[in-house]
GROMACS .gro file of C-alpha atoms in nm:
model
  439
    1MET     CA    1  21.465   0.002  17.061
    2ILE     CA    2  21.369   0.086  16.702
    3THR     CA    3  21.181   0.401  16.610
    4MET     CA    4  21.132   0.571  16.275
    5THR     CA    5  21.396   0.822  16.385
    6SER     CA    6  21.656   0.553  16.454
    7ALA     CA    7  21.548   0.364  16.140
    8LEU     CA    8  21.628   0.671  15.929
    9GLN     CA    9  21.965   0.707  16.100
   10ARG     CA   10  22.041   0.339  16.037
   11THR     CA   11  21.943   0.362  15.670
   12ASN     CA   12  22.160   0.671  15.628
   13LYS     CA   13  22.458   0.493  15.784
   14LEU     CA   14  22.423   0.164  15.596
   15PHE     CA   15  22.287   0.279  15.260
   16GLY     CA   16  22.391   0.645  15.239
   17ASN     CA   17  22.520   0.629  14.881
   18ARG     CA   18  22.227   0.429  14.749
   19PRO     CA   19  21.923   0.594  14.583
   20ALA     CA   20  21.652   0.719  14.818
   21ILE     CA   21  21.440   0.928  14.578
   22VAL     CA   22  21.403   0.850  14.207
   23ASP     CA   23  21.194   1.124  14.053
   24ALA     CA   24  21.143   1.319  13.732
   25GLU     CA   25  21.229   1.645  13.911
   26ARG     CA   26  21.529   1.536  14.119
   27ASN     CA   27  21.710   1.227  14.245
   28PHE     CA   28  21.860   1.195  14.593
   29THR     CA   29  22.079   0.943  14.769
   30TRP     CA   30  21.995   0.854  15.127
   31ASN     CA   31  22.277   1.087  15.245
   32GLU     CA   32  22.125   1.373  15.046
   33HIS     CA   33  21.771   1.287  15.157
   34ILE     CA   34  21.869   1.285  15.524
   35GLU     CA   35  22.050   1.618  15.483
   36ARG     CA   36  21.727   1.766  15.349
   37ILE     CA   37  21.505   1.624  15.623
   38GLN     CA   38  21.749   1.746  15.891
   39LYS     CA   39  21.704   2.096  15.753
   40LEU     CA   40  21.331   2.051  15.712
   41ALA     CA   41  21.313   1.941  16.075
   42GLY     CA   42  21.487   2.269  16.153
   43VAL     CA   43  21.218   2.450  15.952
   44LEU     CA   44  20.946   2.284  16.159
   45SER     CA   45  21.120   2.408  16.472
   46ASP     CA   46  21.161   2.759  16.329
   47LEU     CA   47  20.787   2.761  16.255
   48GLY     CA   48  20.721   2.702  16.625
   49LEU     CA   49  20.650   2.329  16.626
   50GLU     CA   50  20.774   2.150  16.935
   51LYS     CA   51  20.799   1.779  17.009
   52GLY     CA   52  20.448   1.631  17.005
   53ASP     CA   53  20.294   1.917  16.805
   54ARG     CA   54  20.096   1.819  16.494
   55PHE     CA   55  20.114   1.952  16.141
   56GLY     CA   56  19.888   1.874  15.845
   57ILE     CA   57  19.984   1.768  15.494
   58ILE     CA   58  19.752   1.805  15.195
   59GLY     CA   59  19.911   1.727  14.862
   60PRO     CA   60  19.974   1.484  14.578
   61ASN     CA   61  20.220   1.195  14.576
   62ILE     CA   62  20.552   1.381  14.548
   63PHE     CA   63  20.892   1.340  14.710
   64ARG     CA   64  20.840   1.645  14.931
   65TYR     CA   65  20.550   1.460  15.096
   66THR     CA   66  20.794   1.187  15.205
   67GLU     CA   67  21.040   1.455  15.319
   68LEU     CA   68  20.774   1.609  15.543
   69LEU     CA   69  20.682   1.273  15.695
   70HIS     CA   70  21.047   1.191  15.764
   71ALA     CA   71  21.119   1.541  15.896
   72GLY     CA   72  20.833   1.496  16.140
   73TYR     CA   73  20.982   1.169  16.265
   74TRP     CA   74  21.321   1.339  16.293
   75ALA     CA   75  21.190   1.645  16.480
   76GLY     CA   76  20.942   1.464  16.703
   77ALA     CA   77  20.652   1.657  16.545
   78ILE     CA   78  20.351   1.453  16.435
   79PRO     CA   79  20.258   1.454  16.065
   80VAL     CA   80  19.885   1.436  15.990
   81PRO     CA   81  19.820   1.342  15.624
   82ILE     CA   82  19.479   1.473  15.515
   83ASN     CA   83  19.260   1.355  15.228
   84HIS     CA   84  19.269   1.631  14.966
   85ARG     CA   85  18.928   1.524  14.836
   86LEU     CA   86  18.750   1.630  15.155
   87ALA     CA   87  18.525   1.934  15.169
   88ALA     CA   88  18.618   2.232  15.387
   89PRO     CA   89  18.395   2.131  15.685
   90GLU     CA   90  18.555   1.784  15.691
   91ILE     CA   91  18.906   1.930  15.673
   92LEU     CA   92  18.816   2.175  15.949
   93HIS     CA   93  18.708   1.885  16.172
   94ILE     CA   94  19.051   1.723  16.132
   95LEU     CA   95  19.244   2.048  16.182
   96GLU     CA   96  19.056   2.117  16.504
   97ASP     CA   97  19.043   1.759  16.631
   98ALA     CA   98  19.418   1.715  16.581
   99ASP     CA   99  19.505   2.071  16.694
  100ILE     CA  100  19.706   2.135  16.377
  101LYS     CA  101  19.978   2.400  16.421
  102MET     CA  102  20.098   2.423  16.059
  103LEU     CA  103  19.961   2.318  15.720
  104ALA     CA  104  20.180   2.201  15.430
  105LEU     CA  105  19.995   2.223  15.100
  106GLY     CA  106  20.065   2.114  14.745
  107GLU     CA  107  20.058   2.398  14.492
  108ASP     CA  108  19.720   2.287  14.359
  109TYR     CA  109  19.569   2.286  14.709
  110LEU     CA  110  19.663   2.635  14.830
  111SER     CA  111  19.315   2.756  14.737
  112LEU     CA  112  19.157   2.524  14.995
  113THR     CA  113  19.222   2.790  15.258
  114ASP     CA  114  19.023   3.045  15.054
  115ASP     CA  115  18.721   2.896  15.230
  116GLU     CA  116  18.641   3.109  15.536
  117LEU     CA  117  18.615   2.798  15.751
  118LEU     CA  118  18.988   2.742  15.701
  119ALA     CA  119  19.090   3.108  15.728
  120PRO     CA  120  19.268   3.061  16.067
  121TRP     CA  121  19.535   2.853  15.891
  122ARG     CA  122  19.613   3.100  15.611
  123ASP     CA  123  19.915   3.240  15.794
  124LYS     CA  124  20.031   2.892  15.895
  125ARG     CA  125  20.088   2.753  15.545
  126LEU     CA  126  20.390   2.609  15.367
  127VAL     CA  127  20.374   2.520  14.998
  128MET     CA  128  20.529   2.187  14.895
  129SER     CA  129  20.737   2.313  14.603
  130ALA     CA  130  21.072   2.462  14.497
  131THR     CA  131  20.921   2.809  14.457
  132SER     CA  132  20.593   2.955  14.575
  133PRO     CA  133  20.316   3.075  14.341
  134ASP     CA  134  20.197   3.302  14.625
  135SER     CA  135  20.440   3.553  14.778
  136THR     CA  136  20.256   3.530  15.112
  137VAL     CA  137  20.323   3.156  15.144
  138PRO     CA  138  20.681   3.030  15.184
  139ALA     CA  139  20.802   2.750  14.959
  140LEU     CA  140  20.940   2.438  15.121
  141ASP     CA  141  21.270   2.449  14.930
  142ASP     CA  142  21.330   2.816  15.004
  143VAL     CA  143  21.295   2.780  15.380
  144LEU     CA  144  21.476   2.444  15.377
  145ASN     CA  145  21.781   2.590  15.202
  146ALA     CA  146  21.801   2.871  15.457
  147ALA     CA  147  21.757   2.648  15.763
  148ASP     CA  148  22.011   2.494  15.996
  149PRO     CA  149  22.000   2.114  16.028
  150ALA     CA  150  21.827   1.985  16.339
  151GLN     CA  151  21.951   1.710  16.565
  152PRO     CA  152  21.727   1.403  16.575
  153GLN     CA  153  21.486   1.360  16.862
  154ASP     CA  154  21.506   1.039  17.059
  155PRO     CA  155  21.145   0.920  17.085
  156LYS     CA  156  21.028   0.619  17.277
  157GLU     CA  157  20.874   0.326  17.090
  158ASP     CA  158  20.529   0.410  17.227
  159ASP     CA  159  20.546   0.778  17.132
  160LEU     CA  160  20.306   0.890  16.862
  161ALA     CA  161  20.470   0.894  16.516
  162VAL     CA  162  20.183   0.977  16.280
  163LEU     CA  163  19.812   1.050  16.302
  164LEU     CA  164  19.596   0.913  16.019
  165TYR     CA  165  19.227   0.988  15.977
  166THR     CA  166  18.990   0.718  15.859
  167GLY     CA  167  18.741   0.780  15.582
  168GLY     CA  168  18.454   0.860  15.813
  169THR     CA  169  18.200   0.630  15.646
  170THR     CA  170  18.019   0.595  15.980
  171GLY     CA  171  18.031   0.965  16.060
  172ARG     CA  172  18.310   1.213  16.118
  173SER     CA  173  18.655   1.072  16.049
  174LYS     CA  174  18.852   0.931  16.341
  175GLY     CA  175  19.216   1.002  16.415
  176VAL     CA  176  19.409   0.674  16.438
  177GLN     CA  177  19.717   0.716  16.655
  178LEU     CA  178  20.013   0.516  16.526
  179THR     CA  179  20.327   0.490  16.735
  180HIS     CA  180  20.686   0.435  16.629
  181ARG     CA  181  20.650   0.075  16.747
  182ASN     CA  182  20.337   0.028  16.534
  183ILE     CA  183  20.494   0.158  16.214
  184THR     CA  184  20.836  -0.005  16.246
  185SER     CA  185  20.680  -0.340  16.344
  186ASN     CA  186  20.467  -0.348  16.031
  187GLY     CA  187  20.770  -0.233  15.835
  188TYR     CA  188  20.950  -0.554  15.938
  189GLN     CA  189  20.639  -0.763  15.875
  190VAL     CA  190  20.586  -0.621  15.526
  191ALA     CA  191  20.956  -0.652  15.445
  192ILE     CA  192  20.932  -1.026  15.508
  193ALA     CA  193  20.599  -1.072  15.330
  194MET     CA  194  20.700  -0.871  15.022
  195ASP     CA  195  21.063  -0.984  15.014
  196VAL     CA  196  21.192  -0.626  15.020
  197ILE     CA  197  21.558  -0.573  14.926
  198LYS     CA  198  21.779  -0.265  14.905
  199GLU     CA  199  21.773  -0.277  14.524
  200ASP     CA  200  21.394  -0.224  14.518
  201ILE     CA  201  21.233   0.092  14.382
  202TYR     CA  202  20.887   0.140  14.532
  203LEU     CA  203  20.630   0.345  14.342
  204HIS     CA  204  20.384   0.542  14.556
  205VAL     CA  205  20.059   0.487  14.368
  206ALA     CA  206  19.804   0.477  14.651
  207PRO     CA  207  19.730   0.830  14.781
  208MET     CA  208  19.987   0.923  15.041
  209PHE     CA  209  19.717   1.037  15.284
  210HIS     CA  210  19.594   0.676  15.291
  211ALA     CA  211  19.718   0.410  15.534
  212ALA     CA  212  19.814   0.192  15.237
  213ASP     CA  213  20.107   0.424  15.177
  214LEU     CA  214  20.262   0.302  15.504
  215LEU     CA  215  20.374  -0.002  15.304
  216CYS     CA  216  20.666   0.221  15.210
  217THR     CA  217  20.803   0.195  15.565
  218ALA     CA  218  20.958  -0.141  15.479
  219TYR     CA  219  21.145   0.012  15.185
  220THR     CA  220  21.279   0.299  15.396
  221MET     CA  221  21.402   0.058  15.663
  222LEU     CA  222  21.577  -0.165  15.406
  223GLY     CA  223  21.747   0.120  15.219
  224ALA     CA  224  21.538   0.087  14.902
  225ALA     CA  225  21.429   0.383  14.686
  226HIS     CA  226  21.100   0.572  14.652
  227SER     CA  227  20.936   0.703  14.336
  228PHE     CA  228  20.603   0.881  14.298
  229LEU     CA  229  20.292   0.892  14.080
  230PRO     CA  230  20.118   1.224  14.158
  231VAL     CA  231  19.789   1.139  13.986
  232PHE     CA  232  19.684   0.793  13.875
  233SER     CA  233  19.617   0.706  13.513
  234ALA     CA  234  19.692   0.385  13.329
  235VAL     CA  235  19.941   0.554  13.095
  236GLY     CA  236  20.096   0.748  13.383
  237ALA     CA  237  20.147   0.430  13.583
  238LEU     CA  238  20.303   0.246  13.290
  239GLN     CA  239  20.529   0.541  13.215
  240ALA     CA  240  20.644   0.555  13.577
  241LEU     CA  241  20.704   0.179  13.593
  242GLN     CA  242  20.925   0.211  13.286
  243ASP     CA  243  21.105   0.540  13.358
  244TYR     CA  244  21.188   0.472  13.723
  245LYS     CA  245  21.251   0.099  13.671
  246VAL     CA  246  21.002   0.029  13.949
  247THR     CA  247  21.022  -0.313  14.115
  248GLN     CA  248  20.727  -0.298  14.357
  249ALA     CA  249  20.403  -0.102  14.396
  250MET     CA  250  20.067  -0.141  14.564
  251MET     CA  251  19.751  -0.077  14.359
  252ALA     CA  252  19.378  -0.127  14.392
  253PRO     CA  253  19.223  -0.389  14.158
  254THR     CA  254  19.045  -0.116  13.962
  255MET     CA  255  19.383   0.045  13.884
  256ILE     CA  256  19.529  -0.286  13.769
  257ILE     CA  257  19.230  -0.351  13.543
  258MET     CA  258  19.268  -0.006  13.388
  259ILE     CA  259  19.636  -0.074  13.319
  260LEU     CA  260  19.564  -0.416  13.169
  261GLU     CA  261  19.305  -0.260  12.939
  262GLU     CA  262  19.531   0.022  12.826
  263PRO     CA  263  19.575  -0.019  12.445
  264THR     CA  264  19.940   0.096  12.462
  265PHE     CA  265  20.036  -0.153  12.737
  266ASP     CA  266  20.288  -0.335  12.517
  267ASP     CA  267  20.469  -0.012  12.427
  268TYR     CA  268  20.624   0.008  12.774
  269ASP     CA  269  20.921  -0.181  12.917
  270ILE     CA  270  20.806  -0.288  13.264
  271SER     CA  271  21.046  -0.581  13.293
  272SER     CA  272  21.187  -0.447  13.624
  273TYR     CA  273  20.848  -0.488  13.796
  274ARG     CA  274  20.869  -0.797  14.017
  275ASN     CA  275  20.579  -0.773  14.264
  276LEU     CA  276  20.224  -0.669  14.172
  277PHE     CA  277  20.072  -0.610  14.515
  278TYR     CA  278  19.703  -0.528  14.533
  279GLY     CA  279  19.465  -0.449  14.816
  280SER     CA  280  19.130  -0.296  14.920
  281SER     CA  281  18.942  -0.598  14.779
  282PRO     CA  282  18.999  -0.937  14.612
  283MET     CA  283  19.045  -0.943  14.235
  284ALA     CA  284  18.835  -1.161  14.007
  285ALA     CA  285  19.014  -1.475  13.884
  286GLU     CA  286  19.015  -1.368  13.519
  287TRP     CA  287  19.197  -1.047  13.606
  288VAL     CA  288  19.449  -1.234  13.821
  289GLU     CA  289  19.514  -1.460  13.523
  290LYS     CA  290  19.555  -1.162  13.291
  291SER     CA  291  19.791  -0.999  13.541
  292ILE     CA  292  20.011  -1.308  13.552
  293GLN     CA  293  20.012  -1.327  13.172
  294ARG     CA  294  20.094  -0.964  13.105
  295PHE     CA  295  20.318  -0.867  13.398
  296THR     CA  296  20.556  -1.141  13.290
  297ASN     CA  297  20.831  -1.082  13.549
  298ALA     CA  298  20.602  -1.006  13.843
  299GLY     CA  299  20.445  -1.224  14.104
  300VAL     CA  300  20.091  -1.132  14.212
  301GLN     CA  301  20.019  -1.078  14.581
  302GLN     CA  302  19.723  -0.951  14.783
  303GLY     CA  303  19.720  -0.778  15.119
  304TYR     CA  304  19.446  -0.699  15.369
  305GLY     CA  305  19.490  -0.429  15.626
  306LEU     CA  306  19.343  -0.137  15.813
  307THR     CA  307  19.458   0.205  15.924
  308GLU     CA  308  19.454   0.073  16.280
  309THR     CA  309  19.710  -0.199  16.196
  310SER     CA  310  19.975   0.020  16.029
  311PRO     CA  311  19.840  -0.122  15.783
  312ILE     CA  312  19.890  -0.484  15.669
  313VAL     CA  313  19.742  -0.783  15.858
  314THR     CA  314  19.731  -1.071  15.609
  315SER     CA  315  19.879  -1.162  15.271
  316LEU     CA  316  19.792  -1.404  14.992
  317ASP     CA  317  20.122  -1.479  14.823
  318HIS     CA  318  20.253  -1.540  14.471
  319ASP     CA  319  20.222  -1.918  14.487
  320ASP     CA  320  19.858  -1.899  14.596
  321HIS     CA  321  19.773  -1.688  14.293
  322ARG     CA  322  19.972  -1.887  14.039
  323ASN     CA  323  19.856  -2.226  14.170
  324ALA     CA  324  19.493  -2.114  14.164
  325VAL     CA  325  19.516  -2.008  13.801
  326GLU     CA  326  19.713  -2.314  13.690
  327SER     CA  327  19.487  -2.564  13.872
  328GLY     CA  328  19.160  -2.397  13.777
  329ASP     CA  329  19.051  -2.399  14.143
  330THR     CA  330  19.030  -2.026  14.203
  331SER     CA  331  18.835  -2.032  14.531
  332ILE     CA  332  19.138  -1.916  14.730
  333LEU     CA  333  19.150  -1.595  14.528
  334ARG     CA  334  18.852  -1.474  14.732
  335ALA     CA  335  19.069  -1.500  15.045
  336ALA     CA  336  19.251  -1.221  15.225
  337GLY     CA  337  19.538  -1.457  15.310
  338ARG     CA  338  19.738  -1.558  15.614
  339PRO     CA  339  19.844  -1.335  15.906
  340LEU     CA  340  20.185  -1.178  15.876
  341VAL     CA  341  20.462  -1.274  16.118
  342GLY     CA  342  20.394  -1.144  16.469
  343ILE     CA  343  20.019  -1.094  16.421
  344ASP     CA  344  19.759  -1.303  16.603
  345LEU     CA  345  19.419  -1.333  16.437
  346LYS     CA  346  19.098  -1.483  16.574
  347ILE     CA  347  18.737  -1.501  16.457
  348LEU     CA  348  18.510  -1.419  16.751
  349ASP     CA  349  18.134  -1.426  16.803
  350ASP     CA  350  17.935  -1.143  16.961
  351ASP     CA  351  18.010  -1.280  17.309
  352GLY     CA  352  18.386  -1.277  17.251
  353ASN     CA  353  18.418  -1.654  17.202
  354GLU     CA  354  18.630  -1.800  16.923
  355VAL     CA  355  18.411  -1.966  16.661
  356PRO     CA  356  18.482  -2.313  16.513
  357THR     CA  357  18.700  -2.339  16.203
  358GLY     CA  358  18.515  -2.228  15.891
  359GLU     CA  359  18.240  -2.038  16.070
  360ALA     CA  360  18.186  -1.663  16.033
  361GLY     CA  361  18.248  -1.407  16.304
  362GLU     CA  362  18.428  -1.078  16.365
  363VAL     CA  363  18.793  -1.056  16.262
  364CYS     CA  364  18.997  -0.963  16.569
  365VAL     CA  365  19.372  -0.907  16.576
  366ARG     CA  366  19.655  -0.824  16.810
  367GLY     CA  367  20.020  -0.748  16.751
  368PRO     CA  368  20.285  -0.477  16.783
  369ASN     CA  369  20.145  -0.301  16.475
  370VAL     CA  370  19.799  -0.238  16.628
  371THR     CA  371  19.718   0.121  16.727
  372PRO     CA  372  19.678   0.205  17.097
  373GLY     CA  373  19.352   0.380  17.005
  374TYR     CA  374  19.164   0.667  16.846
  375LEU     CA  375  19.226   1.031  16.931
  376ASN     CA  376  18.957   1.187  17.151
  377ARG     CA  377  18.723   0.887  17.112
  378PRO     CA  378  18.702   0.711  17.451
  379GLU     CA  379  18.370   0.539  17.379
  380GLU     CA  380  18.485   0.403  17.044
  381ASN     CA  381  18.811   0.289  17.199
  382GLU     CA  382  18.616   0.095  17.460
  383LYS     CA  383  18.417  -0.083  17.187
  384ALA     CA  384  18.704  -0.157  16.950
  385PHE     CA  385  18.977  -0.260  17.196
  386ARG     CA  386  18.873  -0.532  17.437
  387ASN     CA  387  19.073  -0.791  17.631
  388GLY     CA  388  19.389  -0.712  17.436
  389TRP     CA  389  19.224  -0.757  17.094
  390PHE     CA  390  19.134  -0.503  16.826
  391HIS     CA  391  18.785  -0.573  16.692
  392THR     CA  392  18.805  -0.473  16.327
  393GLY     CA  393  18.434  -0.462  16.244
  394ASP     CA  394  18.501  -0.698  15.953
  395VAL     CA  395  18.326  -1.034  15.926
  396GLY     CA  396  18.538  -1.325  15.814
  397ARG     CA  397  18.614  -1.692  15.851
  398VAL     CA  398  18.935  -1.897  15.871
  399ASP     CA  399  18.964  -2.229  15.692
  400GLU     CA  400  19.147  -2.544  15.805
  401ASN     CA  401  19.473  -2.412  15.655
  402GLY     CA  402  19.464  -2.087  15.847
  403VAL     CA  403  19.361  -1.882  15.544
  404MET     CA  404  19.125  -1.595  15.625
  405PHE     CA  405  18.833  -1.505  15.400
  406LEU     CA  406  18.664  -1.168  15.440
  407MET     CA  407  18.288  -1.174  15.404
  408ASP     CA  408  18.156  -0.830  15.492
  409ARG     CA  409  18.170  -0.530  15.716
  410LYS     CA  410  17.973  -0.621  16.026
  411LYS     CA  411  17.744  -0.320  15.983
  412ASP     CA  412  17.672  -0.412  15.619
  413MET     CA  413  17.561  -0.770  15.680
  414ILE     CA  414  17.199  -0.836  15.580
  415VAL     CA  415  16.972  -1.059  15.788
  416SER     CA  416  16.686  -1.214  15.591
  417GLY     CA  417  16.461  -1.493  15.712
  418GLY     CA  418  16.689  -1.548  16.009
  419GLU     CA  419  16.993  -1.606  15.783
  420ASN     CA  420  17.302  -1.391  15.745
  421ILE     CA  421  17.364  -1.269  15.390
  422TYR     CA  422  17.710  -1.131  15.312
  423THR     CA  423  17.782  -0.881  15.036
  424SER     CA  424  18.084  -1.087  14.929
  425GLU     CA  425  17.850  -1.376  14.849
  426VAL     CA  426  17.623  -1.146  14.649
  427GLU     CA  427  17.924  -1.011  14.456
  428ALA     CA  428  18.051  -1.364  14.388
  429ALA     CA  429  17.711  -1.455  14.238
  430LEU     CA  430  17.702  -1.139  14.027
  431TYR     CA  431  18.052  -1.207  13.893
  432LYS     CA  432  17.927  -1.531  13.741
  433HIS     CA  433  17.713  -1.336  13.496
  434PRO     CA  434  17.903  -1.288  13.168
  435ASP     CA  435  17.794  -0.925  13.133
  436VAL     CA  436  17.925  -0.816  13.475
  437PHE     CA  437  18.262  -0.643  13.437
  438GLU     CA  438  18.323  -0.536  13.797
  439CYS     CA  439  18.129  -0.520  14.124
   0.00000   0.00000   0.00000
């Protein structure tokens, strides 16, 4: 039985002397990292958190964010990463919905609790830094250094490991419950798809409150190292790729385009970078070609996933990208790819029947990485999880080679004159205009 707790113990045993954290502030081996999270797990206990209790995290991409996540796994407490861009009423909804007992905040986010709506959590704060700028709020390092190490909990595979809130585009954000089985399963799946090795250094570029950051699970399980980009900028990303000798990172296409357009691109040594993984949307063929040309040692790979799937479902690999550019037939670059190992994917109509090859329908998946459901949302659970399948709400089709193409969100599809019109088709038409830079 593998859980994130046992995965951390395994990594510590097998890769203890290898780098775990590569950072401008401090570097840690896996032995040193585990020593810190044992003490931080003790801190969580000292603060009154028991097994199953939930604590919030609001902060930038820094190594203490990873320490808090891992300490939660170790202690049996449930980390709840929260989008720092949310307004106070939206944060309040999450704090109340998840019954948050403690709130860890980055230094720049301490002022969030100045809002009266969040006043009840003012005396439940911990600042994610070496020292505290506010004498009333303890600093993570201060309490960690004074704490006794905690023994690891022994969770079951189906115990909750982390609670992630979706963006709330259809209303108030929903808490997606991810178990140890969910996270570790996708860790294995991603490790295979991205060819993760212990020598890798993974750069956290996507916000760590986002499900995309769960890609890092594979690197933890394989004994690779983590590095961090607190705030994205093209120069910042290039500097981090060079300074930390990053080998893998996940970015959105807009980030990649910004990096490619950075005038100082050639001033940086990014020769260590071997896998340019992008997600959130396909990337136009000309930008894929530029990526292959300029990231000379890196393959280009796309992934499609959701919070509910921990997160990755499909991947379009290096060969697909390179062959498309070399052949001039770039149609496959609009695809989301093939399902990862251990994931079943079907395209179903509104009656739950599988549609013929090439026809559009709802993307439905099942696998060990799929959430058991949303927190406190019985009606939405009933709609989304039916007959053993998770109904994603995405519209797609699968071609004769098993490659899945996303077409739209089901709710965004336009019906005109009795015909379905998909936003992906509109975007594809717009991209053909020479003056369109990005849709």
